[in-house]
Structures are given as C-alpha cells and as structure tokens.
Coordinates of C-alpha atoms in Angstrom, one line a residue:
M281 CA 133.3 76.3 100.1
T282 CA 130.1 74.5 102.0
S283 CA 128.2 71.8 100.6
S284 CA 125.1 70.4 102.2
P285 CA 123.2 67.2 101.2
L286 CA 119.8 67.5 99.6
P287 CA 117.0 64.8 99.7
L288 CA 117.9 61.4 98.7
A289 CA 115.2 61.3 95.9
A290 CA 116.5 61.9 92.5
P291 CA 115.9 65.4 91.5
K292 CA 113.4 66.0 88.4
I293 CA 115.3 68.2 86.2
S294 CA 113.1 69.5 83.3
G295 CA 114.5 70.6 80.0
R296 CA 117.7 68.8 80.6
A297 CA 117.6 66.9 77.2
W298 CA 117.2 70.2 75.3
V299 CA 120.3 71.6 77.1
L300 CA 122.4 68.4 76.3
A301 CA 121.2 68.6 72.7
V302 CA 122.2 72.0 72.2
L303 CA 125.5 71.5 74.1
T304 CA 126.1 68.5 71.9
L305 CA 125.3 70.4 68.7
T306 CA 128.0 73.1 70.0
Y307 CA 130.6 70.5 70.4
T308 CA 129.7 69.2 66.7
F309 CA 130.4 72.7 65.4
N310 CA 133.6 72.9 67.5
H311 CA 134.7 69.7 65.6
V312 CA 133.3 70.7 62.2
D313 CA 135.5 73.9 62.5
R314 CA 138.6 72.1 63.6
Q315 CA 138.3 69.0 61.4
I316 CA 137.2 70.7 58.2
L317 CA 140.9 71.5 57.8
V318 CA 142.1 67.9 57.8
I319 CA 140.1 66.9 54.7
L320 CA 141.4 69.9 53.0
L321 CA 144.9 69.5 53.8
E322 CA 146.1 67.8 50.6
P323 CA 145.0 70.8 48.2
I324 CA 146.1 73.5 51.0
K325 CA 149.5 71.8 51.2
A326 CA 150.0 71.8 47.5
E327 CA 148.9 75.5 47.1
F328 CA 151.2 76.7 49.8
N329 CA 153.9 74.4 49.2
L330 CA 154.0 72.7 52.8
T331 CA 155.6 69.7 54.2
D332 CA 154.1 67.1 56.6
A333 CA 155.8 68.9 59.4
H334 CA 154.1 72.1 58.3
V335 CA 150.7 70.2 58.5
G336 CA 151.8 68.9 62.0
W337 CA 152.2 72.6 63.2
L338 CA 149.0 73.7 61.8
T339 CA 146.7 70.9 63.2
G340 CA 148.9 70.3 66.2
L341 CA 151.0 72.4 68.7
V342 CA 150.0 75.8 67.4
F343 CA 146.5 75.3 67.7
A344 CA 146.9 73.2 70.7
A345 CA 149.2 75.7 72.8
F346 CA 146.4 78.5 72.7
Y347 CA 143.3 76.1 73.0
A348 CA 144.9 74.6 76.0
T349 CA 146.6 77.6 77.6
I350 CA 143.5 79.9 77.5
G351 CA 141.2 76.9 78.7
I352 CA 142.6 77.3 82.2
P353 CA 141.6 80.9 83.0
V354 CA 138.2 80.4 81.1
A355 CA 137.7 77.3 83.4
M356 CA 138.2 79.3 86.6
W357 CA 135.7 81.8 85.2
A358 CA 133.3 79.1 84.4
D359 CA 133.7 77.9 88.1
R360 CA 132.6 81.4 89.2
G361 CA 130.4 82.9 86.5
N362 CA 127.6 82.1 84.1
R363 CA 128.8 79.0 81.9
R364 CA 126.1 79.4 79.4
N365 CA 127.2 82.9 78.4
I366 CA 130.8 81.8 78.3
I367 CA 130.1 79.1 75.6
S368 CA 128.1 81.5 73.6
L369 CA 131.1 83.8 73.4
A370 CA 133.3 81.2 72.6
L371 CA 131.4 79.7 70.1
G372 CA 131.1 83.2 68.4
I373 CA 134.8 83.7 68.4
W374 CA 135.8 80.1 66.9
S375 CA 133.1 80.3 64.1
A376 CA 134.2 83.7 63.0
M377 CA 137.9 82.5 63.0
T378 CA 136.9 79.4 60.8
A379 CA 135.3 81.8 58.4
L380 CA 138.4 83.9 58.2
S381 CA 140.5 80.9 57.5
G382 CA 139.0 81.2 53.9
L383 CA 141.0 84.4 53.2
A384 CA 144.5 82.9 54.2
Q385 CA 146.8 83.8 51.5
N386 CA 150.0 81.8 52.8
F387 CA 150.9 79.5 55.5
W388 CA 151.2 82.3 58.3
H389 CA 147.9 83.7 57.5
L390 CA 146.4 80.2 58.1
L391 CA 148.5 79.6 61.2
L392 CA 147.1 82.8 62.7
A393 CA 143.5 81.9 61.8
R394 CA 144.0 78.7 63.5
M395 CA 145.4 80.4 66.6
G396 CA 142.1 82.3 66.8
V397 CA 140.0 79.2 66.4
G398 CA 142.1 77.7 69.2
I399 CA 141.5 80.5 71.4
G400 CA 137.6 80.4 70.8
E401 CA 137.3 76.6 71.4
A402 CA 139.0 76.7 74.6
G403 CA 135.9 78.2 76.1
G404 CA 133.5 75.5 74.8
T405 CA 134.2 72.1 76.7
P406 CA 135.0 72.9 80.4
P407 CA 131.9 74.7 81.0
A408 CA 129.7 72.5 79.0
T409 CA 131.0 69.2 80.9
S410 CA 130.5 71.2 84.2
M411 CA 126.8 71.9 83.2
I412 CA 125.9 68.5 82.1
A413 CA 127.2 67.2 85.4
D414 CA 124.6 69.6 87.1
L415 CA 122.1 68.1 84.9
Y416 CA 122.8 64.2 85.2
P417 CA 123.4 62.2 88.3
P418 CA 126.6 60.0 88.6
Q419 CA 124.6 56.8 87.5
E420 CA 123.8 58.5 84.1
R421 CA 126.5 60.7 83.7
A422 CA 128.7 58.7 81.5
M423 CA 126.1 58.1 78.7
A424 CA 125.0 61.8 79.0
L425 CA 128.8 62.6 78.4
G426 CA 129.0 60.1 75.8
I427 CA 126.3 61.7 74.0
Y428 CA 128.1 65.3 74.4
T429 CA 131.4 63.3 73.2
S430 CA 129.3 62.1 70.0
G431 CA 129.7 65.9 69.1
I432 CA 133.5 65.0 68.0
G433 CA 132.3 62.3 65.7
L434 CA 129.4 64.0 64.3
G435 CA 131.6 67.2 63.9
I436 CA 134.3 65.0 62.1
M437 CA 131.6 63.4 59.8
A438 CA 130.0 66.7 58.8
G439 CA 133.3 68.4 58.5
F440 CA 134.7 65.8 56.4
A441 CA 131.5 65.4 54.2
L442 CA 130.9 69.4 54.0
G443 CA 134.5 69.9 53.3
G444 CA 135.1 67.4 50.7
Y445 CA 131.8 68.1 48.9
V446 CA 132.3 72.1 48.9
Y447 CA 135.7 71.7 47.9
E448 CA 134.8 69.7 44.7
L449 CA 132.3 72.5 43.7
Y450 CA 134.0 75.6 44.9
G451 CA 137.4 75.0 46.3
W452 CA 138.9 75.0 49.7
R453 CA 138.4 78.6 50.8
V454 CA 134.6 78.5 50.2
A455 CA 134.3 75.3 52.5
F456 CA 135.8 77.4 55.4
F457 CA 133.1 80.0 54.9
V458 CA 130.5 77.4 54.8
A459 CA 131.6 75.7 58.1
G460 CA 132.0 79.0 60.1
V461 CA 129.0 81.1 59.4
P462 CA 126.4 78.8 61.0
G463 CA 128.2 78.8 64.2
L464 CA 127.4 82.5 64.6
I465 CA 123.7 81.7 64.6
L466 CA 124.1 78.8 67.2
A467 CA 125.8 81.1 69.5
L468 CA 122.7 83.3 69.8
I469 CA 120.7 80.0 70.4
V470 CA 123.0 79.1 73.3
R471 CA 122.8 82.7 74.9
F472 CA 119.1 83.1 74.7
A473 CA 117.5 79.4 74.6
I474 CA 119.0 77.5 77.3
P475 CA 119.3 77.9 81.0
E476 CA 122.4 77.9 83.2
P477 CA 121.8 75.0 85.7
V478 CA 121.9 75.0 89.5
R479 CA 125.5 73.8 90.6
G480 CA 125.3 70.4 92.3
L481 CA 121.7 69.8 91.7
A482 CA 122.0 66.2 90.0
D483 CA 124.3 65.1 92.8
Q484 CA 121.7 66.0 95.2
R485 CA 124.1 68.5 97.0
K486 CA 123.5 72.3 97.1
D487 CA 126.6 74.2 96.6
D488 CA 126.4 77.9 98.1
G489 CA 130.1 78.3 98.7
A490 CA 132.7 80.2 96.8
A491 CA 135.1 78.5 94.3
P492 CA 138.4 77.3 95.7
S493 CA 141.7 78.8 94.3
I494 CA 143.7 77.3 91.4
G495 CA 146.3 76.1 94.2
E496 CA 143.6 74.6 96.4
T497 CA 142.2 72.9 93.2
L498 CA 145.7 71.7 92.2
K499 CA 146.5 70.5 95.5
F500 CA 143.1 68.3 95.7
I501 CA 143.9 67.0 92.2
S502 CA 147.4 66.1 92.8
G503 CA 146.3 63.7 95.7
Q504 CA 143.6 62.0 93.4
S505 CA 146.1 59.3 91.9
S506 CA 143.5 57.7 89.9
Y507 CA 142.8 61.0 88.3
L508 CA 146.5 61.4 87.4
W509 CA 146.9 57.8 86.0
L510 CA 143.8 58.0 84.1
L511 CA 145.1 61.2 82.7
A512 CA 148.4 59.7 81.7
G513 CA 146.6 56.9 80.0
C514 CA 144.4 59.2 78.0
L515 CA 147.2 61.4 77.2
L516 CA 149.0 58.4 75.5
I517 CA 145.8 57.5 73.4
C518 CA 145.2 61.0 72.5
I519 CA 148.7 61.2 70.9
S520 CA 147.8 58.1 68.8
A521 CA 144.4 59.2 68.3
N522 CA 144.9 62.7 66.9
A523 CA 148.0 61.7 64.6
F524 CA 145.5 59.0 62.9
L525 CA 142.6 61.8 63.0
V526 CA 144.9 64.2 61.0
F527 CA 146.7 61.9 58.7
T528 CA 144.2 59.1 57.8
S529 CA 142.7 61.2 54.9
S530 CA 146.3 62.0 53.6
H531 CA 147.1 58.1 54.0
L532 CA 144.2 57.1 52.0
Q533 CA 144.7 59.6 49.4
R534 CA 148.4 58.9 48.8
S535 CA 148.0 55.3 49.1
Y536 CA 145.3 54.6 46.9
G537 CA 145.4 57.6 44.7
L538 CA 141.9 59.1 45.8
T539 CA 140.8 62.7 46.0
P540 CA 139.5 64.7 49.1
G541 CA 136.0 64.3 47.7
Q542 CA 136.3 60.5 47.3
V543 CA 137.5 60.1 50.8
S544 CA 135.5 62.5 52.6
L545 CA 132.0 60.6 52.9
P546 CA 133.3 57.1 53.8
L547 CA 135.8 58.5 56.3
G548 CA 133.2 60.9 57.8
L549 CA 130.9 58.0 58.2
L550 CA 133.3 55.8 59.8
I551 CA 135.2 58.0 62.1
G552 CA 132.2 60.3 62.7
G553 CA 128.9 58.2 62.4
V554 CA 130.3 54.8 63.8
G555 CA 132.3 56.8 66.3
S556 CA 129.4 58.8 67.5
V557 CA 127.3 55.6 67.9
G558 CA 130.4 53.8 70.0
A559 CA 130.6 57.0 72.2
V560 CA 126.9 56.6 73.3
V561 CA 126.6 52.9 73.4
L562 CA 129.9 52.3 75.3
G563 CA 129.1 55.2 77.4
R564 CA 126.0 53.4 78.5
V565 CA 127.9 50.3 79.0
C566 CA 130.4 52.0 81.2
D567 CA 127.4 53.4 83.2
V568 CA 125.8 49.7 83.6
M569 CA 129.4 48.4 84.6
S570 CA 130.4 51.2 86.9
K571 CA 127.2 50.8 89.1
R572 CA 128.8 47.5 90.2
D573 CA 132.3 48.8 90.4
L574 CA 133.4 52.3 89.5
R575 CA 136.9 51.0 88.6
W576 CA 135.3 50.2 85.2
R577 CA 135.5 53.8 84.2
P578 CA 139.5 53.4 83.4
L579 CA 139.1 49.6 82.7
I580 CA 137.0 50.3 79.8
I581 CA 139.3 52.6 78.2
A582 CA 142.0 50.0 78.7
L583 CA 140.2 47.1 77.1
C584 CA 139.2 49.4 74.2
A585 CA 142.9 50.7 73.7
G586 CA 144.2 47.1 73.3
L587 CA 141.3 46.0 71.0
A588 CA 142.2 48.9 68.7
L589 CA 145.6 48.0 68.0
P590 CA 145.5 45.0 65.7
F591 CA 142.9 46.6 63.6
A592 CA 144.7 49.8 63.3
W593 CA 147.6 47.9 62.3
M594 CA 145.9 46.0 59.5
F595 CA 144.2 49.3 58.2
L596 CA 147.6 50.7 57.6
R597 CA 148.7 47.4 55.7
A598 CA 145.4 47.1 53.6
P599 CA 145.9 46.3 50.0
T600 CA 143.0 48.4 48.8
A601 CA 140.8 51.2 50.2
E602 CA 137.8 49.1 50.6
I603 CA 139.6 46.7 52.8
A604 CA 141.3 49.7 54.7
Y605 CA 137.6 51.1 55.5
A606 CA 136.6 47.7 56.8
W607 CA 139.7 47.2 59.2
N608 CA 138.9 50.7 60.5
I609 CA 135.4 50.0 61.7
V610 CA 136.5 48.6 65.2
P611 CA 138.9 51.5 66.0
S612 CA 136.3 53.8 65.0
F613 CA 133.5 52.5 67.0
I614 CA 135.6 52.6 70.2
G615 CA 137.7 55.6 69.3
L616 CA 136.0 58.4 71.3
I617 CA 135.3 56.3 74.7
Y618 CA 138.5 57.6 76.2
A619 CA 137.3 61.1 75.8
S620 CA 133.8 60.7 77.2
V621 CA 135.3 58.4 80.4
A622 CA 138.0 61.1 80.8
Y623 CA 135.2 64.0 81.1
T624 CA 133.2 61.8 83.4
A625 CA 136.0 61.2 85.6
S626 CA 137.0 65.0 85.6
Q627 CA 133.5 65.6 87.0
E628 CA 133.3 62.9 89.7
L629 CA 136.7 62.7 91.1
V630 CA 136.7 66.4 92.2
K631 CA 134.4 68.8 94.1
I632 CA 131.5 70.6 92.6
R633 CA 133.1 74.0 92.4
M634 CA 136.4 72.2 90.8
R635 CA 134.7 70.7 87.9
S636 CA 135.0 73.3 85.1
F637 CA 138.9 73.7 86.3
A638 CA 139.3 69.7 86.4
S639 CA 137.7 69.4 82.9
A640 CA 140.0 72.2 81.6
F641 CA 143.1 70.7 83.4
M642 CA 142.3 67.4 81.7
L643 CA 141.6 69.0 78.4
F644 CA 144.8 71.3 78.8
C645 CA 147.0 68.1 79.1
L646 CA 144.9 66.0 76.3
T647 CA 145.2 69.1 74.0
L648 CA 148.7 70.3 74.6
V649 CA 150.4 66.8 74.6
G650 CA 147.7 64.6 72.6
I651 CA 146.5 67.2 69.9
G652 CA 149.7 69.1 70.0
C653 CA 152.2 66.5 69.8
G654 CA 150.7 63.6 67.9
P655 CA 150.2 65.1 64.7
L656 CA 153.5 66.8 64.9
I657 CA 155.4 63.7 65.8
A658 CA 153.8 61.9 62.9
G659 CA 154.4 64.7 60.3
L660 CA 158.1 64.7 61.6
L661 CA 158.5 60.9 61.3
S662 CA 156.8 60.8 58.0
D663 CA 159.3 63.6 56.6
H664 CA 162.3 61.6 58.2
F665 CA 161.1 58.4 56.3
A666 CA 160.5 60.1 53.1
A667 CA 164.1 61.6 53.3
Q668 CA 165.3 58.1 53.6
G669 CA 163.6 57.1 50.5
A670 CA 160.6 54.9 52.3
A671 CA 158.0 53.8 50.0
Q672 CA 155.2 54.5 52.2
P673 CA 156.6 57.0 54.7
L674 CA 153.3 58.1 56.3
A675 CA 152.0 54.7 56.8
R676 CA 155.5 53.7 58.5
A677 CA 155.2 56.9 60.8
L678 CA 151.7 55.9 61.8
E679 CA 152.7 52.4 62.7
L680 CA 155.2 53.7 65.1
I681 CA 152.4 56.1 66.6
L682 CA 150.7 53.0 67.7
V683 CA 153.1 52.4 70.5
F684 CA 151.4 55.3 72.4
N685 CA 148.5 53.4 72.3
A686 CA 149.9 50.1 73.6
A687 CA 151.8 52.2 76.6
S688 CA 148.2 53.7 77.7
I689 CA 147.2 50.2 78.8
A690 CA 149.5 50.2 82.0
C691 CA 148.6 53.6 83.0
L692 CA 144.8 52.9 82.9
L693 CA 145.1 49.7 84.9
M694 CA 147.1 51.9 87.6
A695 CA 144.0 54.2 87.7
T696 CA 141.8 51.4 88.8
R697 CA 143.7 50.8 91.8
N698 CA 142.0 53.8 93.9
Y699 CA 139.4 55.0 91.8
R700 CA 136.6 54.1 94.2
R701 CA 138.4 55.9 97.1
D702 CA 139.2 59.0 95.1
A703 CA 135.6 59.2 94.0
E704 CA 134.3 58.8 97.8
R705 CA 136.8 61.6 98.8
A706 CA 135.6 64.1 96.0
A707 CA 132.0 63.4 97.2
A708 CA 132.8 63.8 101.0

C-alpha cells in the first residue's frame, strides 16, 4: 500500500452533505427494521407462547451471530470494491427479510427471518463509515459520524412509533410489512443517487495501493492498544445498552400495565429523538475537545457512562411511568455517544485501506458480545428471578446489567493512555 500526502489546504468536497444524509437515512432504516421487533415483543411473545430467554435469542445472539460474522468478509470486500453498491444490496436484503417477518407462523419462522435481517444489515455500517471518513476530515469526523449514528435513535423512534401505531390498527404482522417495503425503494436511491467517494480525500492523502490482507490488518490493530481498550469499554457499555433497549418497553408494560401503543411514542421520542440530538451534540463536543487533546475521544464516553448509572437505576425504581420517563431523559441523551466515538476511532486509529475492516471488526465485537449477549443475559436473569418468585424479575435483571456499564469506565480510561500515539502511527 502506498500513501502520498496531498496539499495542506482542506479539500472542497461537494455533495458530501447529501451523501451523509442518505447514509444516515439508510442507517435509520437499519434500526427501524431491527427495533420494530422490540415494541412488538409482548404480543408476539403471547401468540407464540415464548419466554424472556426466547426473546433474548430472537433479539440478541442469533441475530448478532449472523450480523457480526457476515460483516467481516463484507468489510474486506468494501475495502477493495464499490462501497455504495454494497450498501444498496445490503439494504435491499434486510428490508425484504423484515417484510417476510410478518409471515412467521411460529418462533422458528421468525428466527429464520431475523437471521436474514442480520445477514443484510451486516453490509450497512462498515462501508458507510468508511465513506464518511473519506468525506469529512478528522476535525469534523466525530460530528459527522454522530449525525450518522443519530440514525440509531431516529430508527428506534420511527420503529417504536410505527410499530405501536400499526399494531393497534392492524396487528403486529402488518407492522413488519410497513417497516420493510420502503427500504427497497431507498436501496435504489443509494445505488443511483449518491457517488462513491475517493479514498483518503478528506485526510488529504491519496491512496492508490492495494488493500492489506486480513492478517496484516489484524496485526496492525493488535498493536494499537488504545483501539483495544476502547473496544473493551464499548463492549461492556453495549451489553448494558442493548439489554435496556430490548427490555425497556417490556419493563414499562409489565410494571405499569401499559400497552405497546401507549409506550411506543414516549419511549420512541426519548430513546430515539433525545438520543439522536445527544449523538449530534456530543459528537460536536467531542470534536471541539479532541482538537486540544485526542484523548477526549474515549474520555467523553467514560464520563457519559458514569453519568448514566444513577439515572438508569432510578428509572428502574420509579413509582409511576411518568417519573420513569423523566429519569430516562439523561441516559437517552448520552446513550449513543459510545457508538459514534467507536466508529470515529475505528477510522482514525487504522490506515486508509483498513477502515472498513476496522469498523467491521469493532462492529463484529459489539454485535456478537453486546447485542448478542446483552438481551440474552437479561432474559435469562429475568427467567431466573421469576422462577424464584421475585415481584419484578425483569427490573432486578436490568439492575444487575448496570454492572457492565460501571466496569466500562476503567477500560475507557486505559484507552486514553496511548490514544494520541496510536492515531499518529495510523496516519504515518
């Protein structure tokens, strides 16, 4: 691989806002299709006679295993091929499989459909984050990736609101069709309406070499201690975040006697709307602070992880739904920053032709461990406490899950030690 410096003047990249908008909308559809299942869990659970452990498998490990595993070869493809076309194909696959989820007649049918969603979504984020890194220079990248990450919140908000509304009118099966079909149209827009960026343009470096092998890439990453510590910290947060994401709706419905339609809008606005604003605002704060010292990348996640703990605890102990929503405002606002900074780090701690793979490797670990294990651990704990006769078994399970959030802080502080050195090594 060869890399040659470009002129010091910042490149004028026309149309980058349009590309970022379309990629963010694609990421929004990604999470609409993924999270619409969450708001519909209680009626699906009742119809198919499922346990919380079944729910953990559906929303966690089975989906995550396919999503994470397929992401690695797709990322290697993206580091060598046309990233825009890969995203378009992936979007078409996961949208079709979401629509097919509405035809499920039992647990196994739905499980297979969610496997298909996971396979499709594996081709979304790694090439998208690589494209954004080519369009936005380091001093603007955390905010740009924060805007992209807001697609998580927007997708949750839209998925919850859409799922709850359509469920109340037509049932849960129609909700899957309504969520999946629009993505097929967006796949065509991605394919024909956005360009493939020049690699390395925003970094003012021209990359005209071959992509390194997977062995060379893993060897380089293994030498970036800040990448590994940040990954460990984000893994722990991801376990906690995804357990809460999957079971918060169920907790509210069981604790306060609410229906999916009653919790969908307020919860969507909190996790989705407030979370999206937080991703952009905190992304901008991260960019400003990182201009002074790049160690603010992991440090800001550590501070947010510590701040979220008491509010999340009080959310689980709230006497009414209204008070619970109020306690959830702060965790919702800061809940997505770990993802946007993780994506930022995966772009600036590796070389240009390693970016899609680095993003996919980060995503592989976060998905397999965080998304895969978080809901499953919470579901198994909930079933365990229920068998013991606990009054609120799910709430007790989520309280224990907060231990992962607390443990993440130590890892993130370790990531600050060599972050500047590792960023310089990647840019050399």
